XYZ file of C-alpha atoms in Angstrom:
735
model
C -151.249 -28.749 68.347
C -148.437 -31.736 68.779
C -149.954 -32.485 72.185
C -151.396 -35.981 72.368
C -155.000 -36.865 74.055
C -154.385 -37.805 77.417
C -155.912 -41.954 77.559
C -157.038 -43.659 80.244
C -159.842 -46.387 80.677
C -162.241 -44.141 82.262
C -161.746 -40.999 80.297
C -160.911 -41.656 76.901
C -163.675 -44.945 76.144
C -166.638 -43.848 77.112
C -169.977 -46.360 75.775
C -173.685 -45.874 75.359
C -176.156 -47.950 74.320
C -178.122 -45.342 71.660
C -181.664 -46.213 71.571
C -180.820 -49.972 72.718
C -179.925 -50.928 68.998
C -176.725 -49.104 68.497
C -173.575 -50.106 70.316
C -171.639 -46.274 70.345
C -168.247 -45.841 71.760
C -167.665 -42.278 72.351
C -163.580 -41.170 72.961
C -161.564 -38.990 74.599
C -161.445 -37.097 77.929
C -164.450 -37.462 80.639
C -167.282 -37.786 79.154
C -170.747 -39.295 81.033
C -173.179 -41.493 78.782
C -175.948 -39.011 79.854
C -173.796 -36.442 77.221
C -173.498 -38.719 74.110
C -177.346 -37.981 72.908
C -179.216 -41.024 73.804
C -181.902 -42.637 71.683
C -180.181 -40.315 68.704
C -178.222 -43.042 66.493
C -176.837 -40.328 64.226
C -175.212 -38.641 66.862
C -171.953 -37.121 65.262
C -169.794 -37.266 68.390
C -168.970 -41.417 68.638
C -166.141 -43.174 66.978
C -167.859 -46.378 66.682
C -171.578 -47.147 66.007
C -172.697 -50.705 64.851
C -176.050 -50.299 63.764
C -178.858 -53.403 63.515
C -177.831 -54.483 59.906
C -174.259 -54.584 61.356
C -173.349 -51.355 58.858
C -170.538 -49.537 61.257
C -170.093 -45.757 61.152
C -167.011 -44.598 62.094
C -166.295 -40.733 63.345
C -163.595 -38.859 61.781
C -162.163 -36.556 64.410
C -159.971 -33.924 62.291
C -160.473 -31.375 59.844
C -160.507 -32.355 55.892
C -158.783 -30.294 53.733
C -157.874 -32.896 50.985
C -154.866 -34.816 53.118
C -156.977 -37.899 53.368
C -157.606 -37.685 57.084
C -161.090 -38.489 57.071
C -160.398 -41.874 54.900
C -157.405 -42.597 56.834
C -157.945 -42.177 60.917
C -161.059 -44.350 60.556
C -158.833 -46.895 58.471
C -156.989 -46.774 62.131
C -159.971 -47.666 64.285
C -161.604 -50.608 62.009
C -158.470 -52.243 61.671
C -158.264 -52.882 64.903
C -161.795 -53.250 65.600
C -161.454 -56.079 62.774
C -164.482 -54.826 60.773
C -165.039 -55.088 57.081
C -164.275 -51.837 55.657
C -166.633 -52.259 52.738
C -169.336 -51.753 55.415
C -167.755 -49.201 57.446
C -169.398 -45.545 56.694
C -167.891 -42.514 57.747
C -168.882 -39.505 59.752
C -167.744 -36.034 60.797
C -167.909 -35.306 63.665
C -168.290 -32.015 65.725
C -165.319 -29.711 67.255
C -165.036 -30.746 70.132
C -161.095 -31.210 71.643
C -162.623 -31.848 74.726
C -164.582 -34.742 74.033
C -161.844 -36.128 70.655
C -158.615 -34.511 71.673
C -156.235 -32.544 69.307
C -158.534 -31.495 66.190
C -156.043 -29.704 63.960
C -154.843 -30.095 60.831
C -151.501 -28.575 60.520
C -147.821 -29.377 61.010
C -148.173 -33.058 59.544
C -149.184 -34.077 63.259
C -152.233 -36.256 62.702
C -150.754 -39.590 62.283
C -148.244 -39.544 65.142
C -150.500 -37.381 67.424
C -153.775 -40.374 66.480
C -151.564 -43.442 65.858
C -151.830 -45.527 69.050
C -155.074 -43.690 70.427
C -157.487 -44.412 66.993
C -156.135 -47.943 67.182
C -156.583 -48.173 70.601
C -160.354 -47.293 70.375
C -160.956 -49.678 67.920
C -159.366 -52.747 69.756
C -160.763 -51.726 73.112
C -164.484 -51.942 70.836
C -163.469 -54.970 69.309
C -162.220 -56.385 73.164
C -165.538 -55.287 74.658
C -168.107 -57.028 71.469
C -165.526 -60.783 72.560
C -166.635 -60.237 75.964
C -170.242 -59.789 75.214
C -170.379 -62.713 72.956
C -168.140 -64.681 75.617
C -170.907 -64.266 78.232
C -174.078 -64.899 75.649
C -172.786 -68.233 74.209
C -171.335 -69.630 78.015
C -167.715 -69.921 76.608
C -164.216 -68.610 77.509
C -163.486 -65.357 75.660
C -160.350 -66.862 74.721
C -162.123 -69.197 72.393
C -162.884 -66.163 70.022
C -161.936 -64.526 67.835
C -163.090 -62.228 65.598
C -163.438 -61.723 61.051
C -164.419 -59.046 58.943
C -167.282 -57.862 61.820
C -168.070 -61.445 63.378
C -167.589 -63.132 65.990
C -166.271 -66.284 64.931
C -166.252 -69.862 67.704
C -163.631 -71.994 65.874
C -164.745 -75.156 68.012
C -168.360 -75.291 67.691
C -168.155 -73.581 64.004
C -170.692 -70.595 65.626
C -170.228 -67.282 63.666
C -172.501 -64.275 64.805
C -172.588 -60.660 63.619
C -170.942 -57.918 65.643
C -174.624 -56.119 66.254
C -175.718 -59.145 67.759
C -173.680 -58.442 70.710
C -174.159 -54.992 70.879
C -176.757 -54.366 73.672
C -175.158 -56.937 75.968
C -171.343 -55.023 75.218
C -173.055 -51.222 75.844
C -173.570 -52.595 79.780
C -169.757 -53.812 79.970
C -167.077 -51.944 81.850
C -164.157 -50.076 79.278
C -161.168 -51.523 78.703
C -157.749 -50.149 80.612
C -156.558 -48.470 76.871
C -153.010 -49.210 77.638
C -153.846 -53.229 78.424
C -156.002 -53.955 74.938
C -154.168 -55.675 72.667
C -153.049 -54.316 69.201
C -152.572 -56.125 65.783
C -149.036 -56.803 64.770
C -148.105 -55.150 61.327
C -148.198 -58.429 59.729
C -151.744 -59.195 60.440
C -152.875 -55.717 59.139
C -155.503 -56.018 56.772
C -157.038 -52.210 56.318
C -154.098 -50.146 57.217
C -151.069 -50.309 54.491
C -154.162 -51.116 51.775
C -154.752 -48.534 49.245
C -157.915 -46.842 50.060
C -159.931 -44.022 47.986
C -160.957 -41.092 49.741
C -164.574 -41.443 51.343
C -165.699 -38.119 49.880
C -164.552 -38.482 46.493
C -167.477 -40.171 44.779
C -169.246 -36.644 46.463
C -167.014 -34.698 45.418
C -166.888 -35.574 41.625
C -171.036 -35.914 41.234
C -170.800 -32.047 42.821
C -172.686 -32.496 45.921
C -172.263 -30.251 48.527
C -169.470 -30.769 50.849
C -167.432 -27.763 51.458
C -167.685 -24.606 53.807
C -168.944 -22.404 50.904
C -171.315 -25.144 50.158
C -173.483 -24.311 53.578
C -176.747 -23.731 52.892
C -179.480 -23.505 55.758
C -182.948 -22.185 56.147
C -183.862 -18.339 56.465
C -179.916 -17.770 55.721
C -178.390 -14.361 54.935
C -175.654 -13.482 53.145
C -172.291 -11.268 54.279
C -169.664 -9.456 52.270
C -166.906 -7.611 53.871
C -165.057 -4.804 53.178
C -161.301 -4.557 54.918
C -158.837 -1.815 55.118
C -156.667 -2.014 51.906
C -153.627 -0.773 53.498
C -152.800 -3.452 56.081
C -153.176 -2.019 59.780
C -155.578 0.935 58.721
C -158.613 1.578 60.260
C -162.317 2.948 59.877
C -161.637 6.823 59.993
C -165.216 7.796 58.314
C -168.473 5.597 57.306
C -171.527 6.903 55.459
C -173.449 3.793 55.303
C -177.263 5.500 55.252
C -177.604 4.421 50.925
C -176.575 0.946 51.268
C -178.560 0.485 54.454
C -181.656 1.754 52.242
C -181.331 -0.611 49.198
C -183.307 -3.258 48.747
C -182.825 -6.677 50.121
C -179.882 -5.416 52.737
C -180.462 -6.113 56.403
C -177.762 -4.924 58.360
C -173.835 -2.513 57.993
C -171.951 -4.351 60.741
C -168.519 -2.754 61.980
C -166.422 -5.439 62.626
C -162.548 -5.666 63.737
C -161.565 -8.167 61.087
C -158.851 -10.011 63.151
C -155.804 -9.014 61.044
C -153.716 -6.384 60.873
C -155.567 -3.520 62.937
C -153.463 -2.235 66.278
C -155.805 -2.199 69.816
C -159.270 -3.375 68.690
C -159.657 -0.656 66.379
C -162.927 -1.500 63.712
C -160.937 -1.937 59.969
C -163.778 -3.781 58.390
C -167.300 -3.350 57.432
C -169.971 -5.992 56.364
C -172.938 -5.507 54.358
C -175.598 -8.314 55.249
C -178.060 -8.844 52.691
C -180.595 -11.516 51.265
C -177.979 -12.497 48.196
C -174.416 -12.620 48.620
C -174.499 -10.736 45.293
C -176.939 -7.588 46.740
C -174.412 -7.742 49.673
C -171.240 -7.315 47.485
C -172.477 -5.180 45.042
C -174.135 -2.837 48.298
C -170.250 -3.118 49.786
C -169.332 -0.888 46.777
C -171.496 1.784 47.397
C -170.263 2.248 51.288
C -168.490 5.772 51.502
C -165.363 4.468 53.502
C -162.350 6.902 54.412
C -159.339 5.021 55.613
C -157.374 6.260 58.733
C -153.496 4.949 57.943
C -151.754 2.613 60.643
C -149.880 4.650 63.406
C -146.821 2.648 62.568
C -144.600 4.517 60.573
C -141.796 3.552 58.061
C -142.661 2.510 53.981
C -144.207 -0.307 54.294
C -143.336 -1.371 50.612
C -141.756 -4.806 49.055
C -139.142 -2.040 47.426
C -138.143 -0.383 50.932
C -138.251 -3.712 52.342
C -135.989 -5.008 50.028
C -133.418 -2.326 50.301
C -133.321 -2.280 53.905
C -132.670 -6.084 53.861
C -129.703 -5.740 51.639
C -128.308 -2.883 53.626
C -128.727 -5.089 57.252
C -126.929 -8.133 55.367
C -124.147 -6.566 55.272
C -124.128 -5.796 58.832
C -124.021 -8.415 61.729
C -126.979 -9.980 62.977
C -128.358 -8.247 65.645
C -129.924 -11.370 67.269
C -128.312 -15.157 67.714
C -130.060 -18.012 67.009
C -127.158 -21.045 67.091
C -123.535 -20.853 67.425
C -121.269 -23.952 67.985
C -117.653 -23.330 67.843
C -115.501 -20.548 66.541
C -117.415 -19.492 63.222
C -115.084 -16.536 62.066
C -111.873 -18.519 62.853
C -112.584 -21.551 61.609
C -113.638 -19.058 58.320
C -110.532 -17.450 58.323
C -108.455 -20.487 58.087
C -110.450 -22.381 55.694
C -109.011 -23.181 52.531
C -111.794 -22.204 50.341
C -114.650 -20.073 51.393
C -118.289 -19.597 49.535
C -120.228 -16.109 49.924
C -123.706 -15.735 48.556
C -127.170 -14.253 49.182
C -130.607 -16.196 48.852
C -134.110 -14.305 49.042
C -137.699 -15.522 48.634
C -141.112 -13.077 48.229
C -143.930 -13.239 50.533
C -146.312 -15.792 49.115
C -150.436 -15.570 49.419
C -152.041 -19.376 50.058
C -154.366 -18.755 47.725
C -156.901 -21.709 48.166
C -159.263 -22.627 45.723
C -162.269 -22.545 48.272
C -161.846 -18.997 49.645
C -162.234 -17.692 53.270
C -166.014 -18.377 54.503
C -167.940 -19.242 57.470
C -171.681 -19.517 58.226
C -172.618 -18.585 61.816
C -175.516 -18.639 63.803
C -176.164 -16.556 67.212
C -178.884 -16.994 69.475
C -180.286 -16.612 73.062
C -176.309 -16.126 73.628
C -175.235 -19.358 71.958
C -173.455 -19.594 68.863
C -173.450 -22.156 65.997
C -170.938 -22.354 63.633
C -169.928 -24.171 60.248
C -166.633 -23.243 59.995
C -163.652 -24.956 57.381
C -161.280 -24.018 59.869
C -157.896 -26.503 60.401
C -158.193 -25.011 64.243
C -161.720 -25.507 65.356
C -160.371 -25.451 69.357
C -158.414 -22.071 68.531
C -161.351 -20.437 66.647
C -163.393 -21.341 69.585
C -161.113 -19.565 72.155
C -160.918 -16.677 70.021
C -164.761 -16.107 69.365
C -165.378 -16.595 72.496
C -163.017 -13.730 73.503
C -164.792 -11.335 70.491
C -168.139 -12.065 71.762
C -167.894 -12.155 75.053
C -169.605 -15.690 75.604
C -168.091 -18.794 77.417
C -166.097 -21.391 74.803
C -168.919 -24.016 75.564
C -172.106 -21.964 74.192
C -169.985 -22.679 70.621
C -171.344 -25.440 68.588
C -168.778 -26.158 65.275
C -169.480 -27.558 62.685
C -166.470 -29.196 60.496
C -167.237 -29.070 56.732
C -164.817 -30.324 54.535
C -161.941 -27.254 53.081
C -161.258 -26.485 50.147
C -157.433 -26.067 50.717
C -155.830 -25.171 53.585
C -151.976 -24.808 53.611
C -152.154 -23.049 56.929
C -154.361 -20.021 55.618
C -157.162 -22.064 57.651
C -155.298 -22.150 61.003
C -155.558 -18.148 61.472
C -159.451 -18.184 62.395
C -160.082 -14.470 61.618
C -163.206 -15.713 59.099
C -164.257 -17.402 62.079
C -164.482 -14.097 64.749
C -166.022 -11.919 61.730
C -168.554 -14.539 60.690
C -169.381 -14.684 64.556
C -169.598 -10.569 64.861
C -171.867 -10.023 61.977
C -173.989 -12.942 63.268
C -174.387 -10.921 66.649
C -175.622 -7.888 64.959
C -178.352 -10.360 63.086
C -179.041 -12.723 65.891
C -181.689 -15.874 64.931
C -180.605 -15.988 61.434
C -177.781 -18.027 59.970
C -175.485 -15.600 58.614
C -172.896 -16.869 55.791
C -169.400 -14.520 55.369
C -167.857 -14.952 52.352
C -164.494 -13.406 50.624
C -164.012 -13.272 46.558
C -160.626 -13.917 45.165
C -159.425 -10.109 45.774
C -160.652 -10.662 49.463
C -159.122 -13.798 49.558
C -155.317 -12.748 47.886
C -155.314 -9.069 49.253
C -156.623 -10.326 52.898
C -153.980 -12.672 53.784
C -151.731 -13.782 56.535
C -148.715 -14.079 54.280
C -145.676 -16.172 53.481
C -143.061 -14.201 55.415
C -140.087 -12.937 52.895
C -136.596 -13.873 53.592
C -133.060 -12.570 52.648
C -130.340 -14.736 53.654
C -126.435 -13.777 53.346
C -124.456 -16.913 53.713
C -120.430 -18.404 54.078
C -119.213 -21.462 54.197
C -115.828 -22.685 54.464
C -114.128 -26.193 53.504
C -110.783 -27.599 54.202
C -108.584 -29.542 51.637
C -110.208 -32.466 51.498
C -113.427 -30.835 50.551
C -115.721 -31.412 54.004
C -117.161 -28.340 55.541
C -115.569 -26.599 58.746
C -117.810 -23.641 59.107
C -121.152 -22.640 57.797
C -122.354 -18.895 58.813
C -125.958 -17.492 57.763
C -127.648 -14.039 58.622
C -131.274 -14.164 58.583
C -133.315 -11.100 57.682
C -137.072 -11.189 58.208
C -139.829 -9.735 59.740
C -140.546 -9.605 63.590
C -140.189 -6.780 66.387
C -138.608 -6.323 70.011
C -136.353 -9.161 68.873
C -139.119 -12.019 68.168
C -139.716 -12.692 64.543
C -142.737 -12.350 63.063
C -145.599 -15.760 62.493
C -144.104 -17.897 60.519
C -140.700 -15.594 60.241
C -139.027 -17.829 62.575
C -135.269 -20.029 61.316
C -134.625 -23.089 63.229
C -131.182 -22.518 65.031
C -130.279 -25.825 64.288
C -131.036 -25.843 60.235
C -129.461 -28.368 58.407
C -126.163 -28.918 58.499
C -126.315 -27.126 61.430
C -125.665 -29.593 64.318
C -123.022 -31.824 61.592
C -119.878 -28.696 61.100
C -117.966 -28.080 63.873
C -118.335 -24.061 63.246
C -121.721 -22.650 63.054
C -123.156 -19.196 63.409
C -126.905 -18.226 62.929
C -127.936 -14.594 63.586
C -131.182 -12.858 62.658
C -132.143 -9.341 61.736
C -135.910 -8.197 62.041
C -137.420 -5.498 60.127
C -141.232 -3.781 61.219
C -143.965 -4.970 59.050
C -147.347 -4.450 58.732
C -148.437 -7.493 57.165
C -150.429 -9.989 59.017
C -148.244 -13.411 58.415
C -148.870 -16.779 59.163
C -147.752 -20.625 57.735
C -147.968 -21.980 54.525
C -147.781 -25.403 53.614
C -144.200 -26.826 55.062
C -143.741 -23.705 56.763
C -140.170 -21.721 56.937
C -139.423 -25.397 55.925
C -140.745 -23.981 52.007
C -138.247 -21.301 52.423
C -135.129 -22.646 54.033
C -134.450 -25.517 51.575
C -134.057 -23.002 48.508
C -131.972 -21.475 50.235
C -129.725 -23.901 52.760
C -130.039 -26.596 49.384
C -129.353 -23.820 46.807
C -126.089 -22.680 48.540
C -124.881 -26.632 49.415
C -125.174 -27.079 45.899
C -122.863 -24.433 45.285
C -120.158 -25.262 48.055
C -120.299 -28.833 46.966
C -119.150 -27.342 43.406
C -116.321 -25.784 45.129
C -115.908 -29.084 47.112
C -115.362 -30.876 43.677
C -118.613 -33.135 43.927
C -122.109 -33.170 43.990
C -124.803 -32.538 46.304
C -125.935 -35.983 47.448
C -121.877 -36.757 47.816
C -121.432 -33.472 49.926
C -124.250 -34.325 52.235
C -123.247 -37.763 52.550
C -119.607 -37.020 53.721
C -121.146 -34.185 55.981
C -123.845 -36.798 57.566
C -121.767 -39.029 58.413
C -122.077 -42.231 60.001
C -125.213 -43.003 61.507
C -126.903 -41.601 64.366
C -129.489 -39.467 66.219
C -128.658 -35.766 66.921
C -130.153 -34.541 69.813
C -133.530 -32.679 68.691
C -133.863 -28.987 69.211
C -136.327 -27.395 72.222
C -139.575 -27.722 69.427
C -139.168 -30.375 66.480
C -137.905 -33.745 65.821
C -134.737 -35.518 66.208
C -132.538 -36.164 63.500
C -131.216 -39.144 62.651
C -128.813 -39.439 59.735
C -128.866 -42.567 58.882
C -132.597 -42.208 57.318
C -131.571 -38.679 55.915
C -128.915 -41.150 54.137
C -131.069 -43.675 52.797
C -133.390 -41.748 51.207
C -130.775 -39.555 49.518
C -129.520 -43.037 48.376
C -132.878 -44.351 47.373
C -134.120 -41.646 45.247
C -130.114 -41.440 43.484
C -131.108 -45.388 42.693
C -134.065 -44.925 41.440
C -133.654 -41.643 39.466
C -129.992 -43.548 38.184
C -128.253 -40.383 39.486
C -124.459 -40.744 37.928
C -122.632 -39.205 40.866
C -119.941 -36.431 39.926
C -120.132 -32.981 38.864
C -120.565 -32.497 34.839
C -119.668 -28.911 33.448
C -122.648 -26.734 33.799
C -124.753 -26.951 30.548
C -123.253 -29.617 29.593
C -125.788 -32.427 29.218
C -128.245 -32.630 26.001
C -128.768 -28.927 25.050
C -131.101 -26.772 27.249
C -131.823 -30.197 29.653
C -130.433 -30.428 33.264
C -130.700 -32.308 36.721
C -130.702 -31.184 39.923
C -130.957 -32.719 43.440
C -132.232 -31.757 46.889
C -132.924 -33.267 50.433
C -134.771 -31.914 53.661
C -136.161 -32.686 56.902
C -138.935 -31.315 57.980
C -142.003 -32.404 60.067
C -140.112 -35.339 60.727
C -140.013 -37.106 57.016
C -137.044 -37.501 55.187
C -137.201 -36.764 52.091
C -134.963 -36.274 48.624
C -135.460 -35.698 45.236
C -134.265 -35.350 41.771
C -135.564 -33.233 38.915
C -135.099 -33.283 35.316
C -135.956 -29.727 33.546
C -135.618 -28.507 29.973
C -135.125 -24.917 29.434
C -137.194 -23.932 26.653
C -135.944 -20.812 24.416
C -133.104 -19.673 27.083
C -136.201 -18.459 28.965
C -138.804 -20.631 30.391
C -137.974 -23.611 32.545
C -140.233 -27.225 32.615
C -140.000 -29.879 34.402
C -140.064 -33.155 32.961
C -139.877 -36.060 35.631
C -139.173 -35.428 39.687
C -137.918 -38.758 41.502
C -139.104 -38.850 45.047
C -137.933 -40.621 48.175
C -139.127 -40.301 51.434
C -138.765 -41.664 55.299
C -142.266 -41.312 57.183
C -141.547 -44.213 59.410
C -142.762 -47.519 59.499
C -146.298 -47.897 58.110
C -147.653 -45.936 55.203
C -151.367 -46.148 56.557
C -153.293 -45.175 53.137
C -150.704 -46.260 49.907
C -153.501 -44.267 47.599
C -153.350 -41.240 49.408
C -149.054 -40.796 50.216
C -149.011 -41.175 46.652
C -151.092 -38.152 46.032
C -150.428 -36.053 48.943
C -145.974 -36.325 47.276
C -147.513 -35.487 44.269
C -149.370 -32.796 45.288
C -146.858 -31.211 47.621
C -144.426 -31.487 44.605
C -146.843 -29.512 42.457
C -147.285 -26.920 45.233
C -143.499 -26.173 45.305
C -143.389 -26.286 41.274
C -145.738 -23.594 41.216
C -143.525 -21.617 44.075
C -140.802 -21.625 42.199
C -141.911 -21.230 38.511
C -145.475 -20.376 38.333
C -144.439 -16.693 39.448
C -146.087 -16.390 43.149
C -145.087 -13.860 45.059
C -146.969 -10.818 46.495
C -145.694 -7.214 46.254
C -146.778 -4.163 48.508
C -146.853 -0.841 47.530
C -147.772 1.856 49.907
C -148.881 -1.201 52.647
C -151.443 -2.213 50.586
C -150.830 -5.701 48.553
C -151.086 -5.132 44.648
C -152.224 -9.013 43.589
C -155.743 -9.585 44.130
C -156.556 -12.830 41.397
C -155.253 -15.677 39.434
C -154.014 -13.325 36.788
C -151.140 -11.627 38.712
C -150.844 -14.674 41.547
C -151.108 -17.502 39.056
C -151.428 -21.118 40.496
C -149.649 -23.938 38.145
C -151.307 -24.928 34.948
C -151.351 -28.234 33.687
C -148.736 -27.662 30.832
C -146.540 -26.671 33.957
C -146.701 -30.206 35.860
C -144.684 -32.767 35.107
C -145.378 -35.894 32.789
C -144.275 -38.001 35.879
C -143.805 -37.326 39.268
C -142.056 -41.046 40.736
C -142.827 -41.945 44.140
C -141.008 -44.520 46.729
C -141.050 -44.825 50.315
C -138.215 -46.251 52.609
C -139.518 -47.645 55.721
C -137.558 -47.184 58.838
C -138.366 -48.674 62.093
C -139.626 -44.948 63.574
C -143.244 -44.783 64.481
C -145.344 -43.374 61.510
C -145.428 -39.865 60.839
C -147.107 -37.260 58.277
C -147.193 -36.842 55.049
C -149.090 -33.063 54.089
C -145.730 -31.408 54.364
C -142.680 -32.957 54.181
C -142.122 -33.740 50.664
C -142.301 -29.937 49.606
C -139.655 -28.640 50.405
C -136.537 -30.033 48.058
C -138.579 -29.802 45.119
C -137.448 -26.185 44.855
C -133.808 -26.466 45.335
C -133.593 -29.067 43.095
C -135.538 -27.240 40.446
C -132.859 -23.933 41.196
C -129.900 -26.603 41.054
C -131.153 -28.028 38.090
C -131.427 -25.322 35.990
C -127.840 -24.643 36.908
C -126.932 -27.632 35.586
C -128.610 -26.880 32.488
C -127.322 -23.340 31.901
C -125.076 -22.433 34.247
C -126.705 -19.747 35.721
C -127.313 -19.808 39.178
C -130.816 -18.447 40.202
C -130.879 -17.241 43.985
C -134.560 -15.593 44.002
C -137.695 -17.361 44.170
C -139.499 -17.121 41.869
C -137.171 -18.611 39.287
C -136.675 -16.777 36.002
C -133.711 -16.952 33.505
C -135.945 -13.751 31.260
């Protein structure tokens, strides 16, 4: 997910003349010109095409889940190509990491992985056009420049569009990408400018862009029934009545890829001439389900009881040790100990899971709204017993991912169903209950934290016993905790440990994975530590951060720069007029509170201040949020960047206040729609989210996730400020 594509002159950039009139620059690992689709100007596996009218088509290679990547990555290419953005058209490429390198929407990695490669693609294309123009005009290439899609010879005053040199450029060898000249930041005309999303007009007009919109000739539809108990399997199935129903095409048993062990079938799909027919027929299936062999009472209440008991014992696994935490706590001037917890969460994407598949002649074609299509290709090939190369994957726009569409179970399901109905496209579509009750959930977690302070209010020791889910000493997916969880590297004595409980629930990454929970836990606890130290949280963090320096990176993750952290803390405090100090809780204007939170995740540094009002002693309303973030030296598309931050903040508010949680009874999720797993309503959003970026010298990093975590503890800390009540469980509730 984080690996950059290997770049070289021969492998990364292959030039192909399509139909003699269009110049196509195709990118990434070995690719022959013959494989590009000669004679097909509309081919999608090209990064750059220049048409006879000088319109420039740029391929967007990564999945678009609303993070703006379909606009941002082409901006990088267009900048170095020196194109006129008004003449640029964007096409989504096929999923093919052998051609394009990593194609993933996750981990906020698109910017750091593609910042240089995409710019080099544009620069190489520009260099080839200049070389062709110099040969055409019989001049030294050094005398030529470019300007918004035109080649310019200043000495003679000649000027011609890129399209005039496309044919000649196509015959030139590709330049060495390591040596192409890139623009200085001061010369950017596209990077750093606010550009609306290329899909926005079509979205507003309701045009079909999303996976759920896929409509193909002779298409049939599938609805799926999956064991309601996680890990359950089919015990008996009587589908005779369903097969006899008008419009029903097939009934298919399969393994959903979610929780059933050993590859046993745990799902039944009904294929029909319409989705409504399939969904109604699904209700008539006579299925009895076998409960999973795994023992234990898999229910929210039993998990909570077990976690409480485990927290009182020593951790079974060490995550991080530094110094002698037990001795430091014994000698501390003051000790603070508290417990924090948070629930399972569903992703609740507005577009429910779906995938369209067509299987014919041993080959599979997918229209898959996947955040990780390469992983989906591998899983699907294995399930069908075909070569990965036999699979073609289209990437429609995704109506919300948040990590759910990294799992690709829906791709495998659609492929298995299509194999049972060869030759016809099959669209698999979950309804809302399917989507929420058969998710890969953000795991619940419980913490017992202890901190020791010296007489000057400095943290001398910190410990955390983290209880979550896993087996054989390994955490479940997304139940990990970083061994360097802030402030581990900044405190003399640290012991982080973990204990894992078994669960049958499928788990997965949710936007800002682990960070969305750890920020609440640690920043909420550190606010309590700050109170014991006689200061506010920003001051405690400044003391703990110390002098600007870069700390060693963990095995997986980015190095931590204390100076960058301090700058965003200072910036948001200035922006929000944070006065410092610690007022008596509840001393502000009746029902008003202010809270602070900081977090470093996905290589981004974010600090946030939240103002709240407590209404009638119970309802918590977020009035305003201030955000300061450092994502490196360059914000590529400021308009989209602000939207990403604002969206992250709203997601965090929803996790804190909307009442989101998944409860398990007898091994099954009880929530099934937005009535019992609510999204944030418009009246719950703040009146303003003030966003400022703090530039640094670091290379640009991503924005999809790091702005989310700090808002959750900031709200909890604001509630304490307003009421004197400390809320240590999510979702936050005063009554």
